[in-house]
Coordinates of C-alpha atoms and ligand atoms in Angstrom, one line a residue:
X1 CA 54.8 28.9 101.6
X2 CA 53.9 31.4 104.4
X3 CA 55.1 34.5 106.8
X4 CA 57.0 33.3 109.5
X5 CA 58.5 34.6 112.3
X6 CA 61.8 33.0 113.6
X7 CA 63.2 34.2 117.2
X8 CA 66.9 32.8 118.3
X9 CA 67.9 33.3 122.0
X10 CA 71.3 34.4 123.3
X11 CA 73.0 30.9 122.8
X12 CA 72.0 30.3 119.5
X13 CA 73.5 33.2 117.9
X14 CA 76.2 33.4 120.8
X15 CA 79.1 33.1 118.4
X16 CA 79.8 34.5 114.8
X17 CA 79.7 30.7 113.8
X18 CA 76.7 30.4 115.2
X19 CA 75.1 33.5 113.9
X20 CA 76.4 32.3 110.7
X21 CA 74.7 28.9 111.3
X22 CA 71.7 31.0 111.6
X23 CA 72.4 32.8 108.8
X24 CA 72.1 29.5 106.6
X25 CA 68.5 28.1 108.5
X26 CA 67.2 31.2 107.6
X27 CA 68.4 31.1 104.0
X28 CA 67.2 28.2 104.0
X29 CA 63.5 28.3 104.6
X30 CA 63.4 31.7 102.4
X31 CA 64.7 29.6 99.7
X32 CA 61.8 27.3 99.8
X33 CA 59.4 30.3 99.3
X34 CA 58.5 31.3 102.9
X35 CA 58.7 34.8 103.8
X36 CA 60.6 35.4 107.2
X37 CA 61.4 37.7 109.8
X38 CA 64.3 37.2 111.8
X39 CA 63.8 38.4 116.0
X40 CA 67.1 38.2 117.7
X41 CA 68.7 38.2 121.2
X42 CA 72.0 40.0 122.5
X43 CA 74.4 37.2 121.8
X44 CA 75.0 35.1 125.2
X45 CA 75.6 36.9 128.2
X46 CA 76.2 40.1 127.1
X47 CA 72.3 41.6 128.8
X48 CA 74.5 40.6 132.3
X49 CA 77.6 42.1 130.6
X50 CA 76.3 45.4 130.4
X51 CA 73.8 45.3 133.6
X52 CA 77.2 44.9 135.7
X53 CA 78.4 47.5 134.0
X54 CA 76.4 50.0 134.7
X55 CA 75.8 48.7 138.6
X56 CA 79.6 49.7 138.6
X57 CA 78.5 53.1 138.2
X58 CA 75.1 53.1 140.2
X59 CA 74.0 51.4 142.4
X60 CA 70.5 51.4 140.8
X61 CA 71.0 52.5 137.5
X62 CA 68.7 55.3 136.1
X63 CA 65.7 53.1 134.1
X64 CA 65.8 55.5 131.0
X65 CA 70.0 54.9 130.4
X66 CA 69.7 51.1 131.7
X67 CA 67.4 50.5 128.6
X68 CA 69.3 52.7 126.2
X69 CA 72.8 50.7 127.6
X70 CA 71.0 47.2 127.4
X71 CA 69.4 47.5 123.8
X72 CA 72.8 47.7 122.3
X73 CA 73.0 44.1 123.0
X74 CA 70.2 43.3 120.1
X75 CA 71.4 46.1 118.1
X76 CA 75.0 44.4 117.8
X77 CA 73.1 40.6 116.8
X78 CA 70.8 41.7 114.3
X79 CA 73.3 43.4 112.2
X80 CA 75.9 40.5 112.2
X81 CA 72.9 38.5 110.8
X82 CA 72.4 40.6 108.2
X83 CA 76.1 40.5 106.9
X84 CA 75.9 36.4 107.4
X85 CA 73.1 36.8 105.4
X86 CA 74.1 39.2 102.7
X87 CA 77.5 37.0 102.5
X88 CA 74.9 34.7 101.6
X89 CA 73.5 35.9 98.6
X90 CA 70.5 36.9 100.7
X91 CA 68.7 40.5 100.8
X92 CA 68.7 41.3 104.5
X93 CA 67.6 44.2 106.2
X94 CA 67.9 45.3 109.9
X95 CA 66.0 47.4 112.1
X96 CA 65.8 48.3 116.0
X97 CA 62.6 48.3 117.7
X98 CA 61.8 51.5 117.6
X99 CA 62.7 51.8 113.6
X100 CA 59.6 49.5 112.6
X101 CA 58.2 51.5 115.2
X102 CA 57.0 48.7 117.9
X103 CA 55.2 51.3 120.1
X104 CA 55.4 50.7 124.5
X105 CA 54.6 52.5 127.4
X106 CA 57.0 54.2 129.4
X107 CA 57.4 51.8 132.1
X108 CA 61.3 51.8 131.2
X109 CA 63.1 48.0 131.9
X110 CA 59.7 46.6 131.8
X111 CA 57.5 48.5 128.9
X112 CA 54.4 47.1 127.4
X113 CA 53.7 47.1 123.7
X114 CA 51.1 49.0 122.9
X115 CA 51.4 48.4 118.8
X116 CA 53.2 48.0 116.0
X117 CA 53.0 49.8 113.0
X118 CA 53.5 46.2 110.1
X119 CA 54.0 48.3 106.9
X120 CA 57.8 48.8 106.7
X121 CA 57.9 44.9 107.2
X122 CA 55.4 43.8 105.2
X123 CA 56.9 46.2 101.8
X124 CA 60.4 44.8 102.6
X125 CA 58.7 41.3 102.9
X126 CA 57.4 41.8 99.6
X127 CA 60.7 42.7 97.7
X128 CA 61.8 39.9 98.4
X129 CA 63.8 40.9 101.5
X130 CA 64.7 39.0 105.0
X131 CA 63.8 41.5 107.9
X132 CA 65.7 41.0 110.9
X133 CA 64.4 42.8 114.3
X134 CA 66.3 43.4 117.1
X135 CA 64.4 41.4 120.1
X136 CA 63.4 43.2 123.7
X137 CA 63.0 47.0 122.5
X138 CA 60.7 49.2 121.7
X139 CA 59.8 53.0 121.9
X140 CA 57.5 54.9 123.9
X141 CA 55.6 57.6 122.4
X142 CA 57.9 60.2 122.9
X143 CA 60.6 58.1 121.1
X144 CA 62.7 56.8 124.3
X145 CA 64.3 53.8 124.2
X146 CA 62.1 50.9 125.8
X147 CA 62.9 47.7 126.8
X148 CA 60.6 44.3 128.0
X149 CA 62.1 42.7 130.7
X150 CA 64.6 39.9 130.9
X151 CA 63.9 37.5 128.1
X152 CA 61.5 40.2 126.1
X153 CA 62.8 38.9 122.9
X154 CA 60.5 35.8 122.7
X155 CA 57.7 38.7 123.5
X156 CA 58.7 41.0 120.8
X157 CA 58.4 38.2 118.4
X158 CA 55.0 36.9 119.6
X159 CA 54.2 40.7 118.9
X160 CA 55.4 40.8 115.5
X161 CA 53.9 37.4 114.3
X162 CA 50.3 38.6 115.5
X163 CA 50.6 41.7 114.1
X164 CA 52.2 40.4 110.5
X165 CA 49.6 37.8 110.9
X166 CA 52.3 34.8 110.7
X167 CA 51.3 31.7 110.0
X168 CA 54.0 30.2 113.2
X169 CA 55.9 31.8 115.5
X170 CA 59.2 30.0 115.6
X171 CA 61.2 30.1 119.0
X172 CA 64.9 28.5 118.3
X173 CA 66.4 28.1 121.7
X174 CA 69.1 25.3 123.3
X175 CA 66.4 22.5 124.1
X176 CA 64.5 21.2 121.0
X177 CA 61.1 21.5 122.6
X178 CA 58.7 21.1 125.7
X179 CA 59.3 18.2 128.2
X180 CA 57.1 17.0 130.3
X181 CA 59.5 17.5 133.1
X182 CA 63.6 18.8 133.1
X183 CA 65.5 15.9 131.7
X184 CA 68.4 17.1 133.9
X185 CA 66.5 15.1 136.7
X186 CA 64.4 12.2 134.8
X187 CA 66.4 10.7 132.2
X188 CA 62.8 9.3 130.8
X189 CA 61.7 13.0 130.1
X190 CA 60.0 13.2 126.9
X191 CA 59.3 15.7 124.2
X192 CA 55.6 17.0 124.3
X193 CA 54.4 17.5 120.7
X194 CA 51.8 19.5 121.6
X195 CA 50.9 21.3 125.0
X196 CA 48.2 24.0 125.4
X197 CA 48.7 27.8 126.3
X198 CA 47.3 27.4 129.5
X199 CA 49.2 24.7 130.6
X200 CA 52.4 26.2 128.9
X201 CA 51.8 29.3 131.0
X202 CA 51.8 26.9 134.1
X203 CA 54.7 25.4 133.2
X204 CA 56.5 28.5 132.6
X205 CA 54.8 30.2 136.0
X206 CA 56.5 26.9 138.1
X207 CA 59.7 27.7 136.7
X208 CA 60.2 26.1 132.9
X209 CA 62.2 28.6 132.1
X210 CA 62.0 28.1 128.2
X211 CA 59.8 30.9 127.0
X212 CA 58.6 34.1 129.0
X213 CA 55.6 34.5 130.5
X214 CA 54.7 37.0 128.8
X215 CA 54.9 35.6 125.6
X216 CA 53.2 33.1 126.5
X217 CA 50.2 35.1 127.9
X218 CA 50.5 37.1 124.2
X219 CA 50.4 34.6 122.2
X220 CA 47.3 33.2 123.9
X221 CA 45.4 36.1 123.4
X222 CA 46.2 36.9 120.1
X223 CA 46.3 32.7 118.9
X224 CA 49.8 32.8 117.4
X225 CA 50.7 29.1 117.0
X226 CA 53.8 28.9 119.0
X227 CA 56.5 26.4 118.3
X228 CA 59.5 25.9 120.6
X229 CA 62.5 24.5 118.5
X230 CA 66.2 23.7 119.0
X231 CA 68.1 26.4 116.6
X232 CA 71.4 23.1 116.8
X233 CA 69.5 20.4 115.7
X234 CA 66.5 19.2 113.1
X235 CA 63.2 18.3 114.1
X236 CA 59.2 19.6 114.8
X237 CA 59.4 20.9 118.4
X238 CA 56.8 21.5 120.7
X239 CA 53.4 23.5 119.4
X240 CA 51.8 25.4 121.8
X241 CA 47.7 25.5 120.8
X242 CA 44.3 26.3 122.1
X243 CA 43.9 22.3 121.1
X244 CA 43.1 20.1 124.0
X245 CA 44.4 16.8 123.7
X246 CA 42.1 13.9 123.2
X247 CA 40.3 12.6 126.6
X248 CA 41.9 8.8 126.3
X249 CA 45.3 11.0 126.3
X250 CA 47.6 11.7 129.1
X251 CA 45.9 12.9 132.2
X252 CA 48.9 14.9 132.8
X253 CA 51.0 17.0 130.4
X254 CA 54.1 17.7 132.4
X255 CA 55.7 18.3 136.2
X256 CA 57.6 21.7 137.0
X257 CA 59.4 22.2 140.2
X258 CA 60.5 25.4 141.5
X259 CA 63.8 26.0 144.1
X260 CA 63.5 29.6 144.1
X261 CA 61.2 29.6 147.1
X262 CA 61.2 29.9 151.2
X263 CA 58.6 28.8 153.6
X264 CA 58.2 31.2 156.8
X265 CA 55.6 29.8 159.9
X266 CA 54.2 32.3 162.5
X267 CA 53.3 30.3 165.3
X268 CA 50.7 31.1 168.4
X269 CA 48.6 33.7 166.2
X270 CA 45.9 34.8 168.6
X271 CA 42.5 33.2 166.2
X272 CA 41.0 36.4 165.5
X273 CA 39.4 38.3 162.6
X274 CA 42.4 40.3 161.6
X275 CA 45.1 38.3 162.0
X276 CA 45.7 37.3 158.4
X277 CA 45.6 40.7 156.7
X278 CA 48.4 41.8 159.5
X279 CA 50.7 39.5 159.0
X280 CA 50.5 39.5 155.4
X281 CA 49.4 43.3 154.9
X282 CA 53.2 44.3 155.7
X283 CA 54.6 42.0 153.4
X284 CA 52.5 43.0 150.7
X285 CA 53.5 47.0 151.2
X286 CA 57.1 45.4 151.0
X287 CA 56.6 44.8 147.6
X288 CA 57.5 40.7 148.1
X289 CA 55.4 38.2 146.6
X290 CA 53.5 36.1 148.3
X291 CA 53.1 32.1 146.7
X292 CA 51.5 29.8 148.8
X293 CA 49.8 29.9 152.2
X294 CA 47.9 27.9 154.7
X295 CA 46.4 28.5 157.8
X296 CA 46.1 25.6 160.2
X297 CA 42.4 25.2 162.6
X298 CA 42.8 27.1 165.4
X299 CA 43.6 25.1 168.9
X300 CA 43.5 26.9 171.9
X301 CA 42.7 29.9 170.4
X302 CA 45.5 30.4 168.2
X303 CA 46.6 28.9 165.3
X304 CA 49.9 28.7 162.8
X305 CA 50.2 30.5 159.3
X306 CA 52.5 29.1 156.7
X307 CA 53.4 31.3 153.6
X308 CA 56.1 30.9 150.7
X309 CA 57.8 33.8 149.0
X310 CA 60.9 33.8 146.4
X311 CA 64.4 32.9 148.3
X312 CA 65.8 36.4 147.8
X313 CA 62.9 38.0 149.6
X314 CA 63.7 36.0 152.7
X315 CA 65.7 38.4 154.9
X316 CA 63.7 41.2 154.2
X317 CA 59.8 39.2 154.8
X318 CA 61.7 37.2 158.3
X319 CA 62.3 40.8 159.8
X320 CA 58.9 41.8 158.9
X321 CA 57.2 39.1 160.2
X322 CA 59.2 38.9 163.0
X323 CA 58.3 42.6 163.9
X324 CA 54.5 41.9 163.3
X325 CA 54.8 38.6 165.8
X326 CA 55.7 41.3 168.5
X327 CA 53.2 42.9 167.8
X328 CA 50.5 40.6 167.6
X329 CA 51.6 38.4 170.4
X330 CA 52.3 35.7 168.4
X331 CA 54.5 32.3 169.7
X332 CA 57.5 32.2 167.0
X333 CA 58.9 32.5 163.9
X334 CA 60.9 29.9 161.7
X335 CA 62.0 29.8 158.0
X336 CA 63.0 27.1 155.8
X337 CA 64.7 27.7 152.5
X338 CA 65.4 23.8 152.0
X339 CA 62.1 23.2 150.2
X340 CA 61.3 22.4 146.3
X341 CA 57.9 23.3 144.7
X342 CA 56.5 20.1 142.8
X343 CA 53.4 20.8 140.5
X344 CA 51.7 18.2 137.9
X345 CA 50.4 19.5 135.1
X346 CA 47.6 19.2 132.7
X347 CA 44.1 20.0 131.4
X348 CA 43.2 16.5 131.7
X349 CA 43.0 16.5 135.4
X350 CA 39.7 18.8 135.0
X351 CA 37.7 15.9 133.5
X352 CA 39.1 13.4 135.7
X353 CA 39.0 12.9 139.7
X354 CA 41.0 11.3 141.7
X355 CA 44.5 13.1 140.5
X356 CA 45.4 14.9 143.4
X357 CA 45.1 11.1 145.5
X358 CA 47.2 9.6 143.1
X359 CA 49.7 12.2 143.4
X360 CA 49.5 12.0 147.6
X361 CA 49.6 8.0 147.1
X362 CA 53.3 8.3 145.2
X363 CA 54.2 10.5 147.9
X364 CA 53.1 8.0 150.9
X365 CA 54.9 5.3 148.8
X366 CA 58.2 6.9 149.0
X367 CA 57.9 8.2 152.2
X368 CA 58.0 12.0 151.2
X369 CA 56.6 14.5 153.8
X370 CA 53.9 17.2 152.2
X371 CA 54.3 20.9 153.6
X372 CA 52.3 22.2 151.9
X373 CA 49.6 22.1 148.6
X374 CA 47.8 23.7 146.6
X375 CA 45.5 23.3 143.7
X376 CA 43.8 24.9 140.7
X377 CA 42.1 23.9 137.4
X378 CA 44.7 22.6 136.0
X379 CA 47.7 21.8 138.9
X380 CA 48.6 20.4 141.7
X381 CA 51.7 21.5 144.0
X382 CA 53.1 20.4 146.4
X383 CA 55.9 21.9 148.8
X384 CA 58.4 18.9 150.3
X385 CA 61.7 19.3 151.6
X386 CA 64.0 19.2 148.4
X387 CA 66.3 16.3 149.2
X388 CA 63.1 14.5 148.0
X389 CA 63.3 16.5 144.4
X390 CA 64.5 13.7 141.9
X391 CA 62.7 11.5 143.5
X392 CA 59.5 12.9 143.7
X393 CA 59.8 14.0 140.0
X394 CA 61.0 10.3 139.1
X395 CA 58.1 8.7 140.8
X396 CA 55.4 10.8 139.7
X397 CA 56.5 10.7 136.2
X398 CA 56.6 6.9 136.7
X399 CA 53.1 6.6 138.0
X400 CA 51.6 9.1 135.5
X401 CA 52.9 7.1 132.4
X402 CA 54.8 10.2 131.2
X403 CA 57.3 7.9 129.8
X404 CA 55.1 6.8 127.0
X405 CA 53.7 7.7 124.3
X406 CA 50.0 9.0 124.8
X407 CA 48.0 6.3 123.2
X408 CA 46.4 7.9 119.9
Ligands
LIG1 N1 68.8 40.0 125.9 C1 67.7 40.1 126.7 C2 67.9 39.2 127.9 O1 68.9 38.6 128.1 C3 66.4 39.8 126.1 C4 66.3 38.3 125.5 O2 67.3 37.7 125.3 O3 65.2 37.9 125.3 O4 67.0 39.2 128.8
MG2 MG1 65.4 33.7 126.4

């Protein structure tokens, strides 16, 4: 028996059959004794529902209405659980963000939490009673409507479990766990029983797109035992712990790519102090993001400067560059959107060398062409021309056993 803390995404409570499905998991485990709170999504697709309705209306939609619009989305889920639940034979009891008063900043679309005030759960708790809470909102100080970010539900339960001090924070989603790579392109991918925050927030950072960031990054902090679980079908999921698996284990946890990126090349930049912060200095005041970068050694006094930024960012950081490039004196510029970033990843690579070779020798062996790399800790990746995708992620996951079973 415990406190737990169940979140179901979009999909999982995307139909009234499904809500009721819901409905009966969660009777279910309050049944056996536990004592649960229920964070819910908008049912499927009905955030982008009501974002294209309002861009019919503005063209940039005023932050304060955009987040009073897209919170009816949650609003509309968490009481359809309750009747499911009630139809039940269940006490259930609903509440919007800002009604168990889950305190943000301001920063409307993308608030903070600041706290959360755990008495009006904890009382209901203790009657006896399921509390459902609607995912992604909150309320500044003033009492506007707030809202998280896109996919701020698995945040605002994070926030709840550390604040109810839950034993597990439960995410139910469409996958049934971690894998160590998307078994859309390896076949062989395998549920990870375990993986750590760190290398979770990698994974999610290179594009896993199971949990948010931020939630990540919160449950870290506070140590809420994560677990990532398919809401269609039984089983343990993946936990997400500070535990470090054991040093005969895998050297590597999973592989992330990412296709959301392009790579732009200044050529013939005069070798001079400078040079970096002006090409990249404009960029920067653009608001895009910058990912990767090299610099090549100079020869004949200039040299070439590689950079990555997200794919929708393109246009605008080309026209930059190629303005700076005037301006600097610079040879050309050329952009390639037909790359893939490929990362391994895993906290065994810090106790172990010779990682990164291995990596570069499956790459040699198949032929593929590196672009570009970069390292920390905890990752390696690699930027190659994304034909080379499924095979890159086939072989690597071949050559770093990821197919098996860690040895115990
Ligand atoms: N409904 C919001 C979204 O689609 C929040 C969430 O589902 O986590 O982003
Ligand atoms: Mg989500």
């Amino acid at each position: 028996m415990g406190l737990f803390v169940y979140k179901f995404g979009g999909t999982s409570v995307g139909t009234v059959e499904r809500i009721q499905a819901v409905a009966h998991k969660v009777k279910a485990a309050h049944d056996n004794g536990d004592q649960i709170v229920v964070v819910v999504s908008a049912m499927s697709g009905e955030t982008n529902r009501l974002t294209g309705l309002a861009a019919e209306i503005q063209k940039t939609p005023v932050a304060r209405e955009m987040d009073v619009l897209l919170s009816t989305g949650e609003q509309v889920t968490m009481s359809l659980l309750c009747m499911a639940l009630i139809e039940l034979g269940c006490s259930a009891k609903s509440y919007t963000g800002g009604q168990v008063r889950i305190v943000t900043d301001n920063s409307h679309t993308k608030a903070r939490i600041k706290r959360i005030d755990d008495k009006k759960i904890h009382d209901n708790l203790k009657a006896g009673t399921i509390v459902v809470v609607a995912g992604f909102q909150g309320m500044d100080e003033e009492g506007n409507i707030t809202t998280l970010g896109r996919g701020g539900s698995d945040t605002t339960a994070v926030a709840l479990a550390a604040a109810l001090k839950a034993d597990e924070c439960h995410i139910y989603t469409d996958v049934d766990g971690v894998y160590t790579t998307d078994p859309r392109v390896e076949p062989n991918a395998r549920r990870l029983d375990s993986i750590t925050f760190e290398e979770m927030l990698e994974m999610a950072s290179l594009g896993t797109k199971i949990l948010q960031i931020r939630s990540v990054e919160f449950a870290g902090k506070y140590n809420v035992a994560l677990r990532v679980l398919s809401s269609f079908s039984e089983g343990r999921g993946t936990l997400i712990t500070y535990e470090e698996p054991a040093v005969e284990q895998a050297l590597i946890s999973g592989i992330a790519f990412n296709k959301d990126e392009a790579k732009l090349t200044i050529t013939g930049v005069p070798d001079i102090p400078g040079a970096a912060f002006k090409i990249l200095g404009p960029i920067a005041d653009a608001n895009i993001e910058i990912d990767m970068i090299i610099q090549n050694v100079a020869d004949d006094a200039t040299t070439d400067f590689t950079f990555t930024v997200h794919r929708n960012d393109l246009a605008a950081a080309k026209a930059i560059l190629t303005s700076t490039s005037e301006s600097l004196g610079a040879k050309s510029v050329t952009t390639d959107e037909k790359i893939v970033k490929v990362s391994i990843v895993g906290v065994g690579m810090r106790s172990h060398a010779g990682i990164a070779s291995k990596m570069f020798e499956v790459f040699a062996d198949e032929n593929i062409n590196i672009q570009m790399i970069s390292t920390s800790e905890i990752k390696i990746s690699v930027v190659i021309d994304e034909k080379y995708l499924e095979l890159a992620v086939r072989s690597l996951h071949a050559a770093f056993d990821l197919d098996k079973e860690p040895a115990q």
